[in-house]
């Protein structure tokens, strides 16, 4: 209050020395009067971007990312401003900012942020925006990787093998556009491995009515692969085998495979597991225990979900609503 009173008594705050301006602004921020600090800096040092950049860093360090974004924007540092918005997880403003900024790094930051949201692969709007932003940034390596993530989601969540294979093929089409020779070669080999594995899995699944051997060979090979980097994993092959074995009444083989799986209830339904346990004269209560254990381990590894805003129709032009949102952060495009 004392600082406010002193400043109110000054006829022209632009006559204050740099040291005085810094002292007053720092006090405002320290006392949680960030907006007052911003208004004071605009009046006293409106044309000196270094002041805004310096105090933006201070605000960010104190966790006031909203004010930091506004300060960075005033300093003309759009990328730092956008990074502060990412800290706020303000989806609507991040999206509008990237559209308005029209620079590659802003598109990439916004796309990376959208990919960090829970279940982004299931939101068509997010997927469309991510692909659009990365295409505008000519980031073909990331475009390939996004297609692989979408293919992985198809297998894990939708079990749409053909769509997953199509997505991998689309992703591979971006590799030849990558300028960096080393990156192009590395991602090219990755694409080939994933396409080979996916094609082998799809063919084995189609031929499972004739023979289980192709899927058994796929599982043996997939078991040696790095699960973290695989699109289709050994568990997907085991699931296909279990379902086929059950149809052939090979219950002991099914039981042995399920017992060897990580998180079996993610892949095998409770009905199938109970059927197998019953046929093998095993205690069906074990199934409930397995499911409960899987759920407990899954809960411990899950990230908390946050409510996020919806995006517009993806048009390049900035809407009036988006301008209003941006202006609230001092972002005038």
mmCIF file of N, CA, C and O in Angstrom, residues 6 10 60 65 72 90 105 110 114 181 187 209-210 219 249 266 279 306 312 327 329:
data_model
loop_
_atom_site.group_PDB
_atom_site.id
_atom_site.type_symbol
_atom_site.label_atom_id
_atom_site.label_comp_id
_atom_site.label_asym_id
_atom_site.label_seq_id
_atom_site.Cartn_x
_atom_site.Cartn_y
_atom_site.Cartn_z
ATOM 1 N N UNK A 6 2.992 6.054 -2.843
ATOM 2 C CA UNK A 6 4.118 6.837 -3.340
ATOM 3 C C UNK A 6 4.009 7.027 -4.843
ATOM 4 O O UNK A 6 4.208 8.128 -5.373
ATOM 5 N N UNK A 10 3.417 10.487 -7.721
ATOM 6 C CA UNK A 10 4.381 10.882 -8.758
ATOM 7 C C UNK A 10 3.628 11.303 -10.001
ATOM 8 O O UNK A 10 2.838 10.527 -10.556
ATOM 9 N N UNK A 60 7.691 -15.902 -13.739
ATOM 10 C CA UNK A 60 7.689 -17.334 -14.052
ATOM 11 C C UNK A 60 8.312 -18.136 -12.915
ATOM 12 O O UNK A 60 7.796 -19.189 -12.521
ATOM 13 N N UNK A 65 2.603 -17.851 -14.111
ATOM 14 C CA UNK A 65 2.860 -18.024 -15.529
ATOM 15 C C UNK A 65 1.945 -17.159 -16.394
ATOM 16 O O UNK A 65 2.314 -16.789 -17.513
ATOM 17 N N UNK A 72 6.236 -11.375 -21.219
ATOM 18 C CA UNK A 72 7.039 -11.793 -22.372
ATOM 19 C C UNK A 72 6.438 -11.274 -23.683
ATOM 20 O O UNK A 72 7.156 -10.878 -24.599
ATOM 21 N N UNK A 90 -3.537 -23.876 -20.691
ATOM 22 C CA UNK A 90 -4.681 -23.147 -21.252
ATOM 23 C C UNK A 90 -4.800 -23.508 -22.733
ATOM 24 O O UNK A 90 -4.288 -22.818 -23.610
ATOM 25 N N UNK A 105 8.226 -22.688 -34.638
ATOM 26 C CA UNK A 105 8.428 -23.120 -33.253
ATOM 27 C C UNK A 105 7.128 -23.066 -32.449
ATOM 28 O O UNK A 105 6.869 -23.926 -31.612
ATOM 29 N N UNK A 110 2.852 -25.958 -29.647
ATOM 30 C CA UNK A 110 1.420 -26.221 -29.473
ATOM 31 C C UNK A 110 1.086 -27.678 -29.784
ATOM 32 O O UNK A 110 0.307 -28.321 -29.063
ATOM 33 N N UNK A 114 -0.496 -30.462 -27.151
ATOM 34 C CA UNK A 114 -1.725 -31.225 -27.397
ATOM 35 C C UNK A 114 -1.459 -32.721 -27.252
ATOM 36 O O UNK A 114 -2.318 -33.467 -26.763
ATOM 37 N N UNK A 181 20.014 -35.937 -43.283
ATOM 38 C CA UNK A 181 20.291 -37.273 -43.814
ATOM 39 C C UNK A 181 20.271 -38.330 -42.709
ATOM 40 O O UNK A 181 19.693 -39.417 -42.869
ATOM 41 N N UNK A 187 14.936 -42.717 -39.017
ATOM 42 C CA UNK A 187 13.482 -42.880 -38.993
ATOM 43 C C UNK A 187 13.018 -43.819 -40.102
ATOM 44 O O UNK A 187 12.003 -44.504 -39.955
ATOM 45 N N UNK A 209 -7.119 -69.001 -38.757
ATOM 46 C CA UNK A 209 -8.101 -70.084 -38.906
ATOM 47 C C UNK A 209 -7.489 -71.309 -39.577
ATOM 48 O O UNK A 209 -7.969 -72.429 -39.398
ATOM 49 N N UNK A 210 -6.430 -71.062 -40.350
ATOM 50 C CA UNK A 210 -5.762 -72.170 -41.032
ATOM 51 C C UNK A 210 -4.672 -72.778 -40.169
ATOM 52 O O UNK A 210 -4.499 -74.001 -40.131
ATOM 53 N N UNK A 219 4.832 -64.032 -32.184
ATOM 54 C CA UNK A 219 5.010 -63.817 -30.742
ATOM 55 C C UNK A 219 6.449 -64.081 -30.309
ATOM 56 O O UNK A 219 7.010 -63.338 -29.491
ATOM 57 N N UNK A 249 -10.461 -75.272 -28.085
ATOM 58 C CA UNK A 249 -10.503 -75.956 -26.790
ATOM 59 C C UNK A 249 -9.106 -76.320 -26.266
ATOM 60 O O UNK A 249 -8.959 -77.295 -25.518
ATOM 61 N N UNK A 266 -5.788 -56.349 -19.468
ATOM 62 C CA UNK A 266 -5.853 -55.290 -20.479
ATOM 63 C C UNK A 266 -6.161 -55.870 -21.857
ATOM 64 O O UNK A 266 -6.658 -55.174 -22.731
ATOM 65 N N UNK A 279 -12.102 -74.340 -17.284
ATOM 66 C CA UNK A 279 -11.751 -75.524 -18.078
ATOM 67 C C UNK A 279 -10.480 -76.192 -17.561
ATOM 68 O O UNK A 279 -10.294 -77.407 -17.718
ATOM 69 N N UNK A 306 -6.881 -33.535 -16.644
ATOM 70 C CA UNK A 306 -7.210 -32.125 -16.449
ATOM 71 C C UNK A 306 -8.244 -31.717 -17.478
ATOM 72 O O UNK A 306 -8.228 -32.179 -18.609
ATOM 73 N N UNK A 312 -11.343 -24.647 -32.116
ATOM 74 C CA UNK A 312 -12.328 -24.273 -33.132
ATOM 75 C C UNK A 312 -12.209 -25.220 -34.319
ATOM 76 O O UNK A 312 -11.633 -26.291 -34.232
ATOM 77 N N UNK A 327 -6.013 -11.151 -26.292
ATOM 78 C CA UNK A 327 -5.823 -9.801 -25.765
ATOM 79 C C UNK A 327 -5.803 -9.793 -24.239
ATOM 80 O O UNK A 327 -5.185 -8.924 -23.611
ATOM 81 N N UNK A 329 -4.216 -11.677 -22.493
ATOM 82 C CA UNK A 329 -2.829 -11.946 -22.091
ATOM 83 C C UNK A 329 -1.879 -10.879 -22.627
ATOM 84 O O UNK A 329 -0.668 -11.023 -22.554
#
